[in-house]
Coordinates of C-alpha atoms in Angstrom, one line a residue:
Chain J
M19 CA -4.5 23.6 30.7
S20 CA -2.0 21.5 32.3
G21 CA 0.5 19.4 30.2
T22 CA -1.1 16.3 30.7
L23 CA -4.6 17.3 30.2
M24 CA -3.6 18.9 27.0
D25 CA -1.4 15.6 26.1
T26 CA -4.7 13.7 26.8
V27 CA -6.8 15.7 24.7
L28 CA -4.6 16.0 21.5
N29 CA -4.3 12.1 21.8
L30 CA -8.0 11.6 22.2
S31 CA -8.5 14.0 19.1
V32 CA -6.3 12.0 17.1
F33 CA -8.3 8.8 18.1
A34 CA -11.4 10.8 17.1
Y35 CA -9.8 11.5 13.8
V36 CA -9.2 8.0 13.3
G37 CA -12.6 7.2 13.8
F38 CA -13.9 9.7 11.5
L39 CA -11.6 8.1 8.8
V40 CA -12.8 4.7 9.4
W41 CA -16.5 6.3 9.1
L42 CA -15.4 8.1 5.8
C43 CA -14.4 4.6 4.5
L44 CA -17.7 2.8 5.4
R45 CA -20.0 5.8 4.3
P46 CA -21.9 4.6 1.5
D47 CA -21.0 6.5 -1.8
P48 CA -23.1 9.6 -2.7
Chain R
M28 CA -8.7 44.1 -18.0
D29 CA -10.3 41.5 -15.6
R30 CA -13.1 42.8 -14.0
K31 CA -14.1 39.5 -12.3
S32 CA -14.3 40.3 -8.3
P33 CA -12.0 38.2 -6.4
S34 CA -13.2 34.9 -4.8
P35 CA -13.7 34.8 -1.0
L36 CA -11.0 32.1 -1.0
L37 CA -8.3 34.4 -2.5
V38 CA -9.3 37.4 -0.3
I39 CA -9.0 35.1 3.0
A40 CA -5.7 33.5 2.0
L41 CA -4.1 36.7 0.9
A42 CA -5.2 38.3 4.1
L43 CA -4.1 35.5 6.1
S44 CA -0.7 35.5 4.4
A45 CA -0.2 38.8 4.5
G46 CA -1.2 39.0 8.1
I47 CA 1.4 36.3 9.1
A48 CA 4.1 38.3 7.2
A49 CA 3.0 41.4 9.3
W50 CA 3.2 39.5 12.3
G51 CA 6.6 38.2 11.6
I52 CA 8.2 41.5 10.4
A53 CA 6.7 43.4 13.7
D54 CA 7.6 40.5 15.9
P55 CA 9.9 37.9 14.7
Q56 CA 11.0 36.6 17.7
G57 CA 7.6 36.4 19.2
L58 CA 6.1 34.5 16.2
G59 CA 9.2 32.3 16.6
R60 CA 8.8 31.5 20.2
L61 CA 5.0 30.8 19.8
A62 CA 5.6 28.4 16.6
S63 CA 8.2 26.9 18.7
T64 CA 6.3 26.1 21.8
A65 CA 3.0 25.0 19.7
V66 CA 5.0 22.6 17.6
A67 CA 7.0 21.2 20.5
T68 CA 3.3 20.4 22.2
Q69 CA 2.3 18.8 18.6
F70 CA 5.5 16.7 18.5
N71 CA 5.5 15.6 22.2
S72 CA 1.8 14.4 21.9
R73 CA 1.2 13.3 18.2
G74 CA 4.8 12.5 17.3
W75 CA 4.0 8.7 17.4
F76 CA 0.8 9.5 14.7
I77 CA 3.1 11.4 12.4
M78 CA 5.7 8.6 12.2
L79 CA 2.7 6.2 11.7
E80 CA 1.3 8.3 9.1
V81 CA 4.3 8.7 7.0
S82 CA 5.0 4.9 7.3
G83 CA 1.6 4.2 6.4
L84 CA 2.2 6.4 3.4
L85 CA 5.1 4.4 2.2
F86 CA 3.3 1.2 2.3
V87 CA 0.2 2.4 0.6
S88 CA 2.7 3.4 -2.1
I89 CA 4.1 0.1 -2.5
Y90 CA 0.6 -1.5 -2.5
L91 CA -0.7 1.0 -5.0
A92 CA 2.4 0.5 -7.4
F93 CA 2.4 -3.4 -7.1
S94 CA -1.1 -4.0 -6.9
R95 CA -3.9 -4.4 -9.8
F96 CA -4.4 -0.5 -9.4
G97 CA -1.0 0.0 -10.5
E98 CA -2.0 -0.7 -14.1
I99 CA -4.4 2.3 -13.9
R100 CA -3.2 5.4 -16.4
L101 CA -3.4 8.7 -15.2
G102 CA -5.5 9.9 -18.0
Q103 CA -8.4 9.3 -20.0
G104 CA -7.9 6.3 -22.7
A105 CA -4.6 5.6 -24.2
T106 CA -3.0 9.2 -23.2
E107 CA 0.5 8.9 -23.7
P108 CA 3.2 10.6 -21.2
E109 CA 3.6 14.4 -22.2
F110 CA 7.4 13.8 -21.2
S111 CA 9.8 11.1 -22.4
T112 CA 10.8 9.0 -19.0
P113 CA 14.6 10.7 -18.6
V114 CA 13.2 14.1 -18.9
W115 CA 10.3 13.4 -16.7
I116 CA 12.8 11.9 -14.1
A117 CA 15.2 14.9 -14.5
M118 CA 12.1 17.2 -13.8
L119 CA 11.6 15.1 -10.7
F120 CA 15.0 15.7 -9.6
A121 CA 14.4 19.5 -10.4
A122 CA 11.4 19.3 -8.2
G123 CA 12.9 17.5 -5.2
M124 CA 16.4 19.6 -5.5
G125 CA 16.6 22.8 -3.9
V126 CA 18.4 25.0 -1.8
G127 CA 18.0 22.6 1.3
L128 CA 20.2 19.9 -0.6
L129 CA 23.0 22.8 -1.0
F130 CA 22.4 23.9 2.6
Y131 CA 22.3 20.4 4.3
G132 CA 24.5 18.3 2.0
T133 CA 27.5 18.2 4.4
A134 CA 25.8 20.1 7.4
E135 CA 23.2 17.5 8.4
P136 CA 25.0 14.5 8.6
L137 CA 27.7 16.2 10.5
T138 CA 25.1 17.5 12.8
H139 CA 23.6 14.2 13.6
F140 CA 27.1 12.8 14.2
E141 CA 27.8 15.4 17.1
V142 CA 24.8 14.2 18.9
L143 CA 25.1 10.3 18.0
R144 CA 28.8 10.4 19.1
Q145 CA 27.9 11.0 22.5
Y146 CA 26.2 7.4 22.6
N147 CA 28.2 5.5 20.4
N148 CA 32.0 5.1 19.2
D149 CA 32.6 7.6 16.1
P150 CA 32.4 5.0 13.3
E151 CA 29.1 3.9 14.4
A152 CA 28.0 7.5 15.2
A153 CA 29.0 8.4 11.4
S154 CA 27.0 5.4 10.0
Y155 CA 24.0 5.9 12.1
A156 CA 24.3 9.8 11.2
M157 CA 24.3 8.8 7.5
F158 CA 21.4 6.5 7.8
V159 CA 19.3 9.1 9.6
T160 CA 20.1 11.6 7.0
Y161 CA 18.9 9.1 4.2
L162 CA 15.8 8.6 6.2
N163 CA 14.6 12.2 6.3
W164 CA 15.3 12.7 2.6
G165 CA 14.4 9.3 1.4
F166 CA 11.4 7.1 0.6
H167 CA 9.2 8.4 3.3
A168 CA 9.7 12.0 2.1
W169 CA 8.9 11.0 -1.9
A170 CA 6.1 9.1 -0.3
I171 CA 4.5 12.1 1.2
Y172 CA 5.0 13.8 -2.2
G173 CA 4.2 11.1 -4.5
I174 CA 0.9 10.4 -2.7
V175 CA -0.3 13.7 -2.6
A176 CA 0.7 14.1 -6.3
L177 CA -0.9 11.0 -7.3
V178 CA -4.4 12.1 -5.8
I179 CA -4.1 15.4 -7.4
A180 CA -3.2 13.8 -10.7
Y181 CA -5.6 10.9 -10.6
F182 CA -8.8 13.4 -10.0
A183 CA -7.5 15.9 -12.5
Y184 CA -6.7 13.5 -15.4
R185 CA -9.2 10.9 -15.0
K186 CA -12.1 12.5 -13.5
G187 CA -11.5 15.5 -15.0
Q188 CA -11.3 17.7 -11.9
A189 CA -9.1 21.0 -11.2
L190 CA -5.8 20.5 -9.8
L191 CA -6.8 21.4 -6.2
L192 CA -6.7 19.6 -2.7
S193 CA -10.6 20.1 -2.6
A194 CA -11.3 18.3 -5.9
P195 CA -10.9 14.7 -4.5
L196 CA -13.2 15.7 -1.7
R197 CA -15.6 16.8 -3.9
S198 CA -15.2 14.1 -6.6
A199 CA -15.1 11.0 -4.1
L200 CA -17.4 12.1 -1.1
G201 CA -20.0 14.3 -2.9
E202 CA -21.2 17.9 -2.9
A203 CA -22.8 17.8 0.8
R204 CA -22.2 21.5 2.4
W205 CA -19.9 20.2 4.9
I206 CA -17.7 18.4 2.3
K207 CA -17.6 21.7 0.3
A208 CA -16.7 23.6 3.3
L209 CA -13.9 21.1 4.1
G210 CA -12.6 21.2 0.5
W211 CA -12.5 25.2 1.0
L212 CA -10.6 24.5 4.2
F213 CA -8.0 22.2 2.3
D214 CA -7.3 24.9 -0.4
L215 CA -6.8 27.6 2.2
L216 CA -4.4 25.7 4.3
S217 CA -2.5 24.5 1.4
I218 CA -1.8 28.2 0.2
V219 CA -0.8 28.8 3.8
A220 CA 1.6 26.0 3.9
I221 CA 3.0 26.8 0.5
A222 CA 3.3 30.3 1.1
V223 CA 5.1 29.8 4.7
G224 CA 7.2 26.8 3.4
L225 CA 8.4 28.8 0.4
A226 CA 9.2 31.8 2.6
G227 CA 11.2 29.7 5.1
S228 CA 13.3 28.5 2.0
M229 CA 13.8 31.7 0.8
A230 CA 15.3 32.7 4.3
M231 CA 17.7 29.8 4.3
G232 CA 18.5 30.7 0.5
V233 CA 19.5 34.1 1.7
F234 CA 21.6 33.0 4.6
Q235 CA 23.3 30.5 2.2
I236 CA 24.0 33.1 -0.4
Q237 CA 25.0 36.1 2.0
T238 CA 27.7 33.9 3.8
G239 CA 28.9 32.4 0.5
L240 CA 29.1 36.0 -0.9
A241 CA 30.7 37.3 2.0
G242 CA 33.4 34.9 1.8
L243 CA 33.9 35.5 -1.9
I244 CA 34.1 39.3 -1.8
G245 CA 35.7 39.8 1.7
V246 CA 32.9 40.9 3.8
E247 CA 33.6 40.3 7.5
E248 CA 29.9 40.3 8.6
P249 CA 27.7 38.1 6.4
G250 CA 24.9 39.9 8.0
Q251 CA 25.7 43.3 5.9
L252 CA 24.6 41.7 3.0
T253 CA 21.3 40.4 4.1
I254 CA 19.1 43.3 2.7
P255 CA 21.0 43.6 -0.7
V256 CA 20.8 39.8 -1.3
F257 CA 17.0 39.8 -0.3
I258 CA 16.5 43.2 -2.6
A259 CA 18.4 41.1 -5.3
L260 CA 16.0 38.1 -5.0
C261 CA 12.9 40.1 -4.8
I262 CA 13.5 42.0 -8.1
A263 CA 14.7 38.3 -9.8
F264 CA 11.3 37.0 -8.7
I265 CA 8.9 39.7 -9.2
I266 CA 10.0 40.3 -13.2
P267 CA 8.9 36.6 -14.3
L268 CA 5.9 36.8 -12.0
R269 CA 4.6 39.9 -14.0
K270 CA 5.7 38.8 -17.5
D271 CA 5.6 35.0 -18.4
L272 CA 8.8 33.8 -19.6
G273 CA 7.8 30.8 -21.1
D274 CA 10.5 28.3 -21.0
G275 CA 12.9 30.9 -19.6
M276 CA 12.4 29.5 -16.0
A277 CA 12.7 25.9 -16.8
L278 CA 16.1 26.8 -18.3
L279 CA 17.1 28.7 -15.3
S280 CA 15.7 25.7 -13.1
N281 CA 17.7 23.1 -15.1
S282 CA 20.9 25.5 -15.0
A283 CA 20.7 25.2 -11.3
M284 CA 20.3 21.7 -11.4
L285 CA 23.1 21.2 -13.6
I286 CA 25.6 23.4 -11.3
A287 CA 24.6 21.3 -8.4
V288 CA 25.0 18.1 -10.4
G289 CA 28.4 19.0 -11.9
M290 CA 29.7 20.1 -8.2
M291 CA 28.7 16.8 -7.0
I292 CA 30.6 15.3 -9.7
Y293 CA 33.5 17.2 -9.1
L294 CA 33.6 16.7 -5.6
L295 CA 33.5 12.8 -6.3
V296 CA 36.2 12.7 -8.5
M297 CA 38.4 15.5 -6.7
G298 CA 37.9 13.9 -3.4
P299 CA 38.8 10.8 -1.5
T300 CA 36.7 8.6 -4.2
S301 CA 37.1 5.3 -2.7
F302 CA 36.4 6.7 0.8
I303 CA 33.1 8.1 -0.3
M304 CA 32.2 5.0 -2.5
D305 CA 32.6 2.8 0.4
D306 CA 30.6 5.3 2.4
I307 CA 27.8 5.5 -0.3
V308 CA 27.5 1.5 -0.8
S309 CA 27.7 0.9 3.1
G310 CA 25.0 3.7 3.8
F311 CA 22.7 2.6 1.1
G312 CA 22.7 -1.0 2.1
R313 CA 22.4 0.1 5.7
Y314 CA 19.3 2.2 4.8
L315 CA 17.6 -0.4 2.1
F316 CA 17.3 -3.0 5.1
G317 CA 16.8 -0.5 8.1
V318 CA 14.3 1.9 6.2
L319 CA 11.0 0.4 6.8
P320 CA 11.4 -0.3 10.9
A321 CA 13.2 3.1 11.1
G322 CA 10.0 4.6 9.8
F323 CA 8.3 3.9 12.9
S324 CA 11.1 5.3 15.3
T325 CA 9.6 7.6 17.9
A326 CA 12.6 8.0 20.4
A327 CA 10.2 6.5 23.2
F328 CA 12.8 5.1 25.6
F329 CA 15.9 7.8 25.0
D330 CA 16.7 10.7 27.2
E331 CA 15.8 14.8 26.4
T332 CA 18.9 15.0 24.3
I333 CA 17.9 12.2 22.0
V334 CA 14.2 13.3 21.9
D335 CA 14.7 16.8 21.3
W336 CA 17.3 15.9 18.4
F337 CA 14.5 13.4 17.0
H338 CA 11.8 16.3 17.1
G339 CA 14.1 18.8 15.7
W340 CA 14.9 16.7 12.8
T341 CA 13.2 13.7 11.6
L342 CA 9.9 14.8 12.9
N343 CA 10.2 18.5 11.5
Y344 CA 11.3 17.1 8.3
M345 CA 8.2 14.8 7.7
I346 CA 6.0 17.7 8.7
W347 CA 8.4 19.9 6.2
W348 CA 7.7 17.2 3.4
L349 CA 3.7 17.5 4.5
A350 CA 4.1 21.3 4.1
W351 CA 5.7 21.1 0.7
S352 CA 3.3 18.4 -0.4
P353 CA 0.5 20.4 -2.0
F354 CA 3.2 22.6 -4.3
V355 CA 5.3 19.9 -5.3
G356 CA 2.4 17.7 -5.7
I357 CA 0.7 20.1 -8.0
F358 CA 4.0 20.3 -9.9
I359 CA 4.7 16.7 -10.1
A360 CA 1.0 15.9 -11.2
R361 CA 1.2 18.5 -14.1
I362 CA 4.2 16.7 -15.6
S363 CA 2.9 13.2 -15.1
R364 CA -0.2 13.2 -17.4
G365 CA -0.4 9.6 -18.9
R366 CA 1.8 7.5 -16.8
T367 CA 0.4 4.6 -15.0
I368 CA 0.3 4.6 -11.4
R369 CA 2.7 1.9 -11.1
E370 CA 5.5 3.9 -13.0
F371 CA 4.3 7.1 -11.5
L372 CA 4.9 5.9 -7.8
I373 CA 8.0 3.7 -8.8
G374 CA 9.6 6.8 -10.7
V375 CA 8.7 9.5 -8.0
I376 CA 9.6 7.6 -5.1
V377 CA 12.8 5.7 -6.2
A378 CA 14.7 7.8 -8.6
P379 CA 14.9 10.9 -6.3
T380 CA 15.8 8.8 -3.1
L381 CA 18.7 7.4 -5.1
F382 CA 19.7 10.8 -6.0
S383 CA 19.4 12.0 -2.5
I384 CA 21.6 8.9 -1.3
L385 CA 24.1 9.9 -3.9
W386 CA 24.2 13.6 -2.8
F387 CA 24.6 13.1 0.9
G388 CA 26.8 10.1 0.3
I389 CA 29.4 12.6 -1.5
F390 CA 28.8 15.8 0.8
G391 CA 28.4 13.9 3.8
G392 CA 31.0 11.6 3.3
L393 CA 33.4 14.3 2.6
G394 CA 32.7 15.8 5.8
F395 CA 33.1 12.6 7.7
F396 CA 36.6 12.2 6.0
D397 CA 37.6 15.6 7.5
T398 CA 36.3 14.8 10.7
L399 CA 37.5 11.0 11.1
R400 CA 40.6 11.2 9.1
Q401 CA 41.9 14.8 9.3
D402 CA 41.8 17.8 11.5
G403 CA 38.0 17.6 11.9
A404 CA 37.9 21.6 11.2
L405 CA 34.6 21.2 9.4
S406 CA 33.0 19.6 12.2
S407 CA 34.0 22.9 14.5
I408 CA 32.4 25.3 11.6
N409 CA 29.3 23.4 11.5
A410 CA 28.9 23.3 15.2
E411 CA 29.1 27.2 15.1
N412 CA 27.2 28.1 11.7
L413 CA 25.2 25.7 9.7
D414 CA 25.5 28.2 6.7
A415 CA 29.4 28.2 6.4
T416 CA 29.5 24.6 6.1
T417 CA 29.1 23.8 2.5
F418 CA 31.6 26.7 1.7
A419 CA 34.1 25.6 4.0
L420 CA 34.0 22.2 2.5
L421 CA 34.5 23.9 -0.9
E422 CA 37.4 26.0 0.2
R423 CA 39.5 22.7 0.7
F424 CA 39.6 21.8 -3.2
P425 CA 41.0 23.4 -6.0
L426 CA 39.0 26.1 -7.9
D427 CA 37.1 26.9 -4.9
G428 CA 36.4 30.5 -6.4
I429 CA 34.5 29.1 -9.1
T430 CA 32.7 26.4 -7.1
R431 CA 31.7 28.8 -4.3
T432 CA 30.3 31.3 -6.9
A433 CA 28.7 28.4 -8.5
T434 CA 27.1 27.4 -5.3
V435 CA 26.0 31.1 -4.6
L436 CA 24.2 31.2 -8.1
A437 CA 22.8 27.9 -7.8
A438 CA 21.2 28.7 -4.6
F439 CA 20.1 32.1 -5.9
L440 CA 18.4 30.2 -9.1
F441 CA 16.9 27.7 -7.0
V442 CA 15.2 30.4 -4.5
V443 CA 14.2 32.3 -7.5
T444 CA 12.6 29.4 -9.7
S445 CA 10.7 28.1 -6.7
V446 CA 9.4 31.5 -5.7
V447 CA 8.2 32.0 -9.3
S448 CA 6.5 28.5 -9.5
A449 CA 4.9 29.0 -6.2
G450 CA 3.7 32.5 -7.0
F451 CA 1.7 30.6 -10.1
T452 CA 0.5 27.7 -7.8
L453 CA -0.9 30.0 -5.1
A454 CA -2.6 32.3 -7.9
M455 CA -4.0 28.8 -9.5
I456 CA -5.6 27.6 -6.0
G457 CA -6.5 31.0 -5.0
T458 CA -8.8 31.5 -8.4
G459 CA -10.2 27.8 -8.0
G460 CA -8.0 25.8 -10.5
D461 CA -7.2 28.7 -13.1
E462 CA -4.2 27.3 -14.9
N463 CA -3.3 30.7 -16.5
P464 CA -3.7 33.1 -13.5
S465 CA -3.5 36.8 -14.3
P466 CA -0.1 38.7 -13.9
R467 CA -1.7 41.0 -11.3
I468 CA -2.6 38.1 -8.8
R469 CA 0.8 36.6 -9.4
T470 CA 2.4 39.6 -8.8
V471 CA 0.4 40.3 -5.5
W472 CA 1.3 36.7 -4.5
G473 CA 5.1 37.4 -5.2
A474 CA 4.9 40.6 -2.8
I475 CA 3.3 38.7 0.0
L476 CA 5.9 35.6 -0.6
G477 CA 8.4 38.6 -0.1
A478 CA 7.1 39.8 2.8
L479 CA 6.7 36.6 4.5
G480 CA 10.5 35.6 3.3
L481 CA 11.4 39.0 5.1
A482 CA 9.5 37.8 8.3
M483 CA 11.5 34.3 8.1
I484 CA 14.7 36.0 7.6
L485 CA 14.0 38.8 10.7
V486 CA 13.2 35.5 12.6
G487 CA 17.2 34.9 12.0
D488 CA 17.2 31.6 13.7
I489 CA 16.9 28.6 11.3
A490 CA 15.6 26.3 14.2
L491 CA 12.7 28.9 14.7
V492 CA 12.1 29.1 10.8
R493 CA 11.7 25.4 10.6
S494 CA 9.4 25.5 13.8
I495 CA 7.2 28.5 11.9
I496 CA 6.9 26.0 8.6
A497 CA 5.9 23.1 10.7
L498 CA 3.0 24.9 12.5
S499 CA 1.7 26.2 9.1
A500 CA 1.8 22.7 7.8
I501 CA 0.5 20.8 10.9
A502 CA -3.3 20.5 9.5
F503 CA -1.7 18.4 6.7
V504 CA -0.9 15.4 8.9
F505 CA -4.9 15.5 9.0
I506 CA -5.8 16.2 5.4
V507 CA -3.4 13.8 3.5
P508 CA -4.9 10.6 5.0
M509 CA -8.6 11.9 4.0
L510 CA -7.0 12.7 0.5
V511 CA -5.9 8.7 0.9
V512 CA -9.3 7.7 1.6
C513 CA -10.6 9.6 -1.2
L514 CA -8.4 8.0 -3.8
F515 CA -9.2 4.3 -2.6
K516 CA -13.0 5.2 -2.9
S517 CA -12.7 6.3 -6.2
L518 CA -10.5 3.3 -7.2
A519 CA -12.9 1.0 -5.9
R520 CA -15.8 2.5 -7.6
E521 CA -13.9 2.6 -10.8
E522 CA -13.2 -0.9 -10.6
Q523 CA -17.1 -1.9 -9.9
S524 CA -18.2 0.1 -12.7

């Protein structure tokens, strides 16, 4: 995988993770 | 005899740690190179997120300490703290003080100075070098420890959960299968991070002890002492892991701390006291008023030299603190039952940071006195071999035979007490939170820590060792914010009920 593509993938995974955190915060309590 | 079959977590954790150790022993340079490349990729792409996160943790700590949540006590009802505040603060120092402070006291500020003087005049480079050292060892480091410790303590003492990283997930997010699986993974990763982090610290201790010992007994090549020192360390930590020495370990840890504090005071008094005090006061002021913006530094607009330096030190440290956070967090949680969130966070973040400022102010100040006011020989020694800097500094003062022996002894005790404590913690996590794990499991962990330590020693280069530690802990960049979400969800629920 080229350096730029890898960089993009790693950053997109961080954005996805932040989205996951937001979802976790908004998720109703069990 | 305990006939219970070991849990899958314990078996996989042991196998994984033993596998890393075997790889490191068989091909230390290969492991080092792989870690170095992988960590460089992570830092290049995700460095901004790591700095954002550690700054966020500091802000979360400040918010929790001064908000209404600060009054919540880490215990049921009116639980009183187990230890008095002065004893508690002394124990926090012991948790944070370790072989790293002995190793880097003078070496780190001088190393920063050599890079920064290429871009600034000498006084500014020295001042900024102290600032960066404080940044690396100060509020951000202790906010990472403080938040992880707070989450563990809150769920253990208020919600009756085990002292594990998986406990907050289950308690705050429920018992769904994916949450249980994630919790299991958190425990496994915390075991790997603790084991590799400890092994790195052991290697650093061995490098320093062999250098000091070689100077004391007149051995030309310190490398000749590597194996004897390593064997002595292994014998010293396996005994207390096999047999519970009770308060004996606390006594050894306190002795190491007293030696270090005594040496710090001795150097302050015997050295250029007013120069050191000037340096501490100006460094403290610069740090206090610059720490929050500096926490967001990313070296975005600088050349490769500065970017490499920033990745190799500040980013690496932040990952290092994350690597140690389960270990130190569990220790701090265990000694903090009964404290309010406010006193807990203020105590954990402010007191050790002030100590670090004093420590580096004195050791770094002496390095700069030599560099800026004398012949600068220490800088040259530091550039050649970081392990030798502390001993070269001590040689410049009277009674250096005693102080150098005391440093070797303190480093030895710091490593032994850390490994013993880690052996207990690893066995505890691996057995699902058993606070008195069997001596057999502790001993197995001791053996694996020894093997991992040997692998790190064989890697030989402290920069590569730091990369291996960073790689083992990179997952914690993603674990710690989830723990914070669990804490806030639980606090909100508690407030509603």
